[in-house]
Short mmCIF file of C-alpha atoms in Angstrom, two decimals:
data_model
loop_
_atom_site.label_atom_id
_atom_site.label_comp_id
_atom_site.label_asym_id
_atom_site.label_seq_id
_atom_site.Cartn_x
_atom_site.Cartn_y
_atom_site.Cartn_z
CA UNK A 45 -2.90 -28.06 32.18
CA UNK A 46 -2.12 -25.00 33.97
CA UNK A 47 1.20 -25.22 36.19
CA UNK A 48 4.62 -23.38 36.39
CA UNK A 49 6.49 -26.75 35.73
CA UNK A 50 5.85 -26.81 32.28
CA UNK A 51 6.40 -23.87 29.77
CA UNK A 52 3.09 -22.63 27.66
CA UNK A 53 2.63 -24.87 25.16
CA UNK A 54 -0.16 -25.64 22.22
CA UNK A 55 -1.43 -24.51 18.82
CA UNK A 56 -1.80 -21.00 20.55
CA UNK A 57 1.86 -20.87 20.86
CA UNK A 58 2.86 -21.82 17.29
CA UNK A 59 3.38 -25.28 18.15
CA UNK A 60 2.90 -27.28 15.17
CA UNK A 61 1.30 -31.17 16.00
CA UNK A 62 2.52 -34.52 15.42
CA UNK A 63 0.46 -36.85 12.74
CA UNK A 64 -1.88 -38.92 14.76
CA UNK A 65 0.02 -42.38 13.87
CA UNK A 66 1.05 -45.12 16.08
CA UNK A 67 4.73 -45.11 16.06
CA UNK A 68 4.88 -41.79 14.30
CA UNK A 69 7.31 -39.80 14.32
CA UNK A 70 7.62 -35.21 13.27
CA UNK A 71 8.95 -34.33 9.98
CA UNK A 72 12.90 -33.99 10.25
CA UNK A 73 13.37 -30.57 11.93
CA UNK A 74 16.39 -28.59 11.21
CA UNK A 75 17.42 -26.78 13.85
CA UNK A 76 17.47 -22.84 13.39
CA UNK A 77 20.56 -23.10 16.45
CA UNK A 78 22.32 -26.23 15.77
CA UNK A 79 22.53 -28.40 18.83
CA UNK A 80 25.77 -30.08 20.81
CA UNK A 81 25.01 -32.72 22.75
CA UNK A 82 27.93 -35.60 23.65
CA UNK A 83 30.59 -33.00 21.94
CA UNK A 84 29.15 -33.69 18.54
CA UNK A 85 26.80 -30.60 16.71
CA UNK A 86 23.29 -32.05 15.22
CA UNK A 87 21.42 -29.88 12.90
CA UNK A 88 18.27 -31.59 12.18
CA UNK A 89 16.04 -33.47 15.11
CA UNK A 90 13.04 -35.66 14.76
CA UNK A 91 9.90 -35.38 18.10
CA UNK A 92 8.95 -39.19 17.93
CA UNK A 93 5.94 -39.95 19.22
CA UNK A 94 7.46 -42.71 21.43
CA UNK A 95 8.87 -39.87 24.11
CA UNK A 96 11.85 -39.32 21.88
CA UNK A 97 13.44 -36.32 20.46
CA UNK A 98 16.19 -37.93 18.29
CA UNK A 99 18.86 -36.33 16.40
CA UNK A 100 19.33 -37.21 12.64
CA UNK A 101 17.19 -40.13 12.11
CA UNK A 102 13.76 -41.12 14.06
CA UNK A 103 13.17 -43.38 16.22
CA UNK A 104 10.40 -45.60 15.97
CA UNK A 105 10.78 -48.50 18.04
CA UNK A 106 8.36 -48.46 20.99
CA UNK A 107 9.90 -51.16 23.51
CA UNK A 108 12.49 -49.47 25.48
CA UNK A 109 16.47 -50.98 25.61
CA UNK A 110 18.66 -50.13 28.12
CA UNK A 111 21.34 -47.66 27.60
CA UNK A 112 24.11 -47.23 26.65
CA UNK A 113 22.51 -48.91 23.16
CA UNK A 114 24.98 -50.34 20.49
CA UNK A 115 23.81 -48.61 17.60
CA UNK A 116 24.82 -45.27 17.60
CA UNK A 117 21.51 -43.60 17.63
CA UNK A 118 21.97 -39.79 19.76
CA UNK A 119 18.72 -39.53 21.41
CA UNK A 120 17.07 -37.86 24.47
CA UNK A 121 14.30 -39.46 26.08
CA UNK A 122 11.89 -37.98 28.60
CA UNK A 123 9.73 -41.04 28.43
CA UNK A 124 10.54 -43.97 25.66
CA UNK A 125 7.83 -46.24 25.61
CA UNK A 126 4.70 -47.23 23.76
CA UNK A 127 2.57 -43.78 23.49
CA UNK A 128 -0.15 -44.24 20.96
CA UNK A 129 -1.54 -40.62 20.07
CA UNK A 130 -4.56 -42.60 17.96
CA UNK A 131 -5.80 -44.11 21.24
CA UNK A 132 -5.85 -40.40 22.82
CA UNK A 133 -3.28 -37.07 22.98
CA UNK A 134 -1.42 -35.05 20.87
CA UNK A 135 2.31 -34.28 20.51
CA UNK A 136 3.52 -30.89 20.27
CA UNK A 137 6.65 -28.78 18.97
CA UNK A 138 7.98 -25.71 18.51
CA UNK A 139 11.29 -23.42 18.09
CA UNK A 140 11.20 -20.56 19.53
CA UNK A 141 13.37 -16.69 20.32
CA UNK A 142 10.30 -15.49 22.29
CA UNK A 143 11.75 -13.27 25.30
CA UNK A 144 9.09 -14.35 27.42
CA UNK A 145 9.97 -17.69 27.26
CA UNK A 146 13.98 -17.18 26.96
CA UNK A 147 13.72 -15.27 30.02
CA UNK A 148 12.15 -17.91 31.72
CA UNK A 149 14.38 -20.60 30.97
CA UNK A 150 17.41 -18.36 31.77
CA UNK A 151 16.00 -17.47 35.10
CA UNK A 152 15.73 -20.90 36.05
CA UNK A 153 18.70 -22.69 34.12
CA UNK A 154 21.01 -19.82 36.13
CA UNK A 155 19.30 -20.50 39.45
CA UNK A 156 19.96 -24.69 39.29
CA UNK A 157 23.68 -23.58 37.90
CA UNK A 158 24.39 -20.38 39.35
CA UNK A 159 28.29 -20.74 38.58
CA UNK A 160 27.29 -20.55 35.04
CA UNK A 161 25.01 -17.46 34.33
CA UNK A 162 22.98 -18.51 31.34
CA UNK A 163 21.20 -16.16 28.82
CA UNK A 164 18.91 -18.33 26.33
CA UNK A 165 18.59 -17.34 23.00
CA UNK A 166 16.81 -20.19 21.12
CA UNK A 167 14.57 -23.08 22.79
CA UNK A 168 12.99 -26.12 21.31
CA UNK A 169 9.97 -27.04 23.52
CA UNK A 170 8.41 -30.49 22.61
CA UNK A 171 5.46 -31.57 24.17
CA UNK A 172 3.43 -35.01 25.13
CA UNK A 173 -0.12 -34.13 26.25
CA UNK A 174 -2.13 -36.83 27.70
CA UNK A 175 -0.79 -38.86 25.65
CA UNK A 176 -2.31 -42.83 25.86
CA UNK A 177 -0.63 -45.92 25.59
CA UNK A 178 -0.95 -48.76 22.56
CA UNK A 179 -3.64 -50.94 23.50
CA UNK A 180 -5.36 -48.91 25.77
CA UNK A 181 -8.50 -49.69 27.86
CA UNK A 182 -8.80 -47.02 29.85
CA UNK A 183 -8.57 -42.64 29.90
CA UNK A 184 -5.04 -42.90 31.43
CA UNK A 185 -2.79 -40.36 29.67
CA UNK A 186 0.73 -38.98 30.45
CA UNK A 187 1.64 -35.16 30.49
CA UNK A 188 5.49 -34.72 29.75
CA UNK A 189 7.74 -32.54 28.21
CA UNK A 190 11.55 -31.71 26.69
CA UNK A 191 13.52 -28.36 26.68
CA UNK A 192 16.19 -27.92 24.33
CA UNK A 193 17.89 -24.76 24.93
CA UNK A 194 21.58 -22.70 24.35
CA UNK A 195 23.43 -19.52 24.99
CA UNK A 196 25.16 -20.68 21.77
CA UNK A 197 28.08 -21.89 24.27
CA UNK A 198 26.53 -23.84 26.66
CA UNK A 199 23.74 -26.03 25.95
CA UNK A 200 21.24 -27.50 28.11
CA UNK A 201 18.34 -30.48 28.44
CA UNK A 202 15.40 -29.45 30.79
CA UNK A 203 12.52 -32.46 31.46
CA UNK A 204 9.37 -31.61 32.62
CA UNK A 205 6.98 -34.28 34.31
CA UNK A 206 3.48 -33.04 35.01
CA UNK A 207 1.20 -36.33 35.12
CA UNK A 208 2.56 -39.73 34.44
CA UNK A 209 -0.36 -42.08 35.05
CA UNK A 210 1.02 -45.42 32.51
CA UNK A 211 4.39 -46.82 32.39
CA UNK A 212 4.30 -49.75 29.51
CA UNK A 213 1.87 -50.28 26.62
CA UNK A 214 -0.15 -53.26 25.87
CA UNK A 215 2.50 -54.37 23.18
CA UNK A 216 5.29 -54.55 25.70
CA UNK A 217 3.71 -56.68 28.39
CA UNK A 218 1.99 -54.19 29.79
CA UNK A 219 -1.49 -54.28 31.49
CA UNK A 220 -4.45 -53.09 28.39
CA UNK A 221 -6.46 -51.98 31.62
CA UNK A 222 -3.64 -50.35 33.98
CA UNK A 223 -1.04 -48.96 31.83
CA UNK A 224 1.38 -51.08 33.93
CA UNK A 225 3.58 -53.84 34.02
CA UNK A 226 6.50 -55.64 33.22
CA UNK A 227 7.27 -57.29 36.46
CA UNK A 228 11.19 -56.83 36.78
CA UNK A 229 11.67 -60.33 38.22
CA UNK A 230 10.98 -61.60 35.46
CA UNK A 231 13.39 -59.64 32.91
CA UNK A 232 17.13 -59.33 32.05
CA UNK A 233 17.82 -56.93 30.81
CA UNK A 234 15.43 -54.99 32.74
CA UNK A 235 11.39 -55.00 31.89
CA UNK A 236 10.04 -52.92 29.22
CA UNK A 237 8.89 -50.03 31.95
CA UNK A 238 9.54 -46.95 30.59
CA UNK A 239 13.17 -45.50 29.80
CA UNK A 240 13.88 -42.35 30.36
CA UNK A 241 17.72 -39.84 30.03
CA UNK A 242 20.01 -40.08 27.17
CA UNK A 243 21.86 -41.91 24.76
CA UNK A 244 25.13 -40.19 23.29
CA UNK A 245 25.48 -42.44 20.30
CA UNK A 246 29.22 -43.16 21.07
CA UNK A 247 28.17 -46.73 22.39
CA UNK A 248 29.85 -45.86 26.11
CA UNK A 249 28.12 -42.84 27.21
CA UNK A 250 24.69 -42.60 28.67
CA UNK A 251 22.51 -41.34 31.44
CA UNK A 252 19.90 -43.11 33.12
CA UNK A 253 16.94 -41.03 35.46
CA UNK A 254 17.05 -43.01 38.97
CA UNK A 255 14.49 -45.73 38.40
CA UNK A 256 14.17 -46.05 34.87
CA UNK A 257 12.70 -49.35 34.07
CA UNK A 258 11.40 -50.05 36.90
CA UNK A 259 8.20 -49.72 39.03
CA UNK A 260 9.05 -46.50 40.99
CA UNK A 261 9.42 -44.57 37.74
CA UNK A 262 5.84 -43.73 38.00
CA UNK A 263 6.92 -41.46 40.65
CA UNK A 264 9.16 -39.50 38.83
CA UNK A 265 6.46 -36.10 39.01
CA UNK A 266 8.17 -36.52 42.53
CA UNK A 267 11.76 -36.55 41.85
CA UNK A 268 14.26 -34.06 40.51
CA UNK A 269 17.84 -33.33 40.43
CA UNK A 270 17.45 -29.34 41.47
CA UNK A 271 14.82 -29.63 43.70
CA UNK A 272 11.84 -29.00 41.11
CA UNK A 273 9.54 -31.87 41.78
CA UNK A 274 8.86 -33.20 38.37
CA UNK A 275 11.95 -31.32 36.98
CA UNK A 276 15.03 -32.30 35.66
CA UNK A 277 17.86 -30.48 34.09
CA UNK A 278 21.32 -31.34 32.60
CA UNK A 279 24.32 -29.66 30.59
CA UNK A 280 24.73 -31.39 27.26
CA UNK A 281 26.91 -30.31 25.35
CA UNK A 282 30.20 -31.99 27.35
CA UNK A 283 27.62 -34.21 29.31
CA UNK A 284 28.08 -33.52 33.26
CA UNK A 285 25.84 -35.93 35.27
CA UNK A 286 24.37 -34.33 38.30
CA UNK A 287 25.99 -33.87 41.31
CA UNK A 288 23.32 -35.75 43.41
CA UNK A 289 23.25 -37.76 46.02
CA UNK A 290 21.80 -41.32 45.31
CA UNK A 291 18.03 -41.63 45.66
CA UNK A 292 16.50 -43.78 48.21
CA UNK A 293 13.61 -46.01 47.82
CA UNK A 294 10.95 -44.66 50.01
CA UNK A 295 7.62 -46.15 49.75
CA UNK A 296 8.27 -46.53 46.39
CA UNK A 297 9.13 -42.89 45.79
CA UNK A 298 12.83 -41.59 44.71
CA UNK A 299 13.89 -38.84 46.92
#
């Protein structure tokens, strides 16, 4: 879809295309730039099709825990839940130096953190277009994606939400002919609506996007913490949570 939110992506960019398997997963990546994120360097990353981009070992699992998670697995996750790129989509990745593209991200990484002037010089862009859920009975598909990025000092996470119209597949008690579901009265730990922020693999530090399992996540094109509807964007490498004030249920909507 065309939009400034998200950067160019596709087979016209390089991007190379996830198998289409249900609870697939890329081949391991190594990273050309390797990649802090919790205080610990990764070199090689996995794009899972799941709404995962995982460092040293994929993720496959497609029912969304909680975080922090007790396992040690170092994950980002725009949008963990069910996807199912055989029912419709495709799942796309790249690394990339292109100064079109670094400028970009530098121009907008040093406008949401002007106290730190940023100069990109590697990205990894990954990609979920229109993706559908497992079990699918409709043409509902999700449009997502996850910026890695560094000035080989500073390294930072950028999510991009351009259409979320599901929240939970079939599989995880959600609705075959809504893409929806879970009803969080009925859960603890919360429902299996998607989960989406990161996981540091330390068992204690995490970050959770306001409303993550729960219904009002299907609003997050709407949300943002630097005033980007549909954007977010964090420092990894020493995590720093945003400096946000707490949303407010609105209709539904996070402010």
């Amino acid at each position: 879809p065309a939009g400034s939110l998200l950067y160019p992506y596709g087979p016209h960019q390089g991007d190379k295309t996830n198998p289409k398997l249900d609870d697939g997963t890329s081949e391991a990546i190594t990273l050309s730039i390797p990649f802090t994120f919790y205080g610990k360097t990764h070199q090689t990353a996995f794009v899972n099709n799941n709404g995962v981009i995982s460092f040293d070992k994929p993720v496959r699992q497609y029912t969304p825990d909680p975080f922090p998670l007790a396992d040690g697995r170092p994950f980002v996750t725009p949008f963990w839940a069910d996807v199912d790129n055989v029912e419709g989509g495709d799942i796309f990745y790249r690394q990339s130096t292109d100064p079109v593209l670094l400028g970009d991200i530098s121009q907008h990484i040093t406008q949401y953190f002007p106290e730190s002037p940023f100069n990109a010089t590697w990205a990894f862009v990954a990609t979920w277009d229109h993706v559908a859920y497992w079990g699918s009975k409709s043409d509902k598909g999700n449009t997502f994606q996850a910026v890695l990025t560094t000035d080989s000092k500073m390294f930072y996470i950028i999510l991009n939400y351009w259409d979320i119209q599901w929240t939970t597949g079939a599989a995880s008690d959600g609705d075959a002919e809504t893409g929806l579901g879970g009803d969080p009265s009925t859960y603890s730990p919360p429902p299996p609506i998607f989960q989406a922020g990161f996981n540091s693999g330390d068992d204690t530090n995490f970050y959770n996007i306001p409303g993550s399992q729960t219904d009002a996540i299907i609003n997050i094109t709407t949300t943002s913490n630097v005033k980007v509807p549909g954007r977010w964007v964090f420092r990894v490498d020493d995590f720093q949570a945003p400096d946000v004030d707490p949303p407010q249920l609105d209709n539904n909507c996070w402010l």
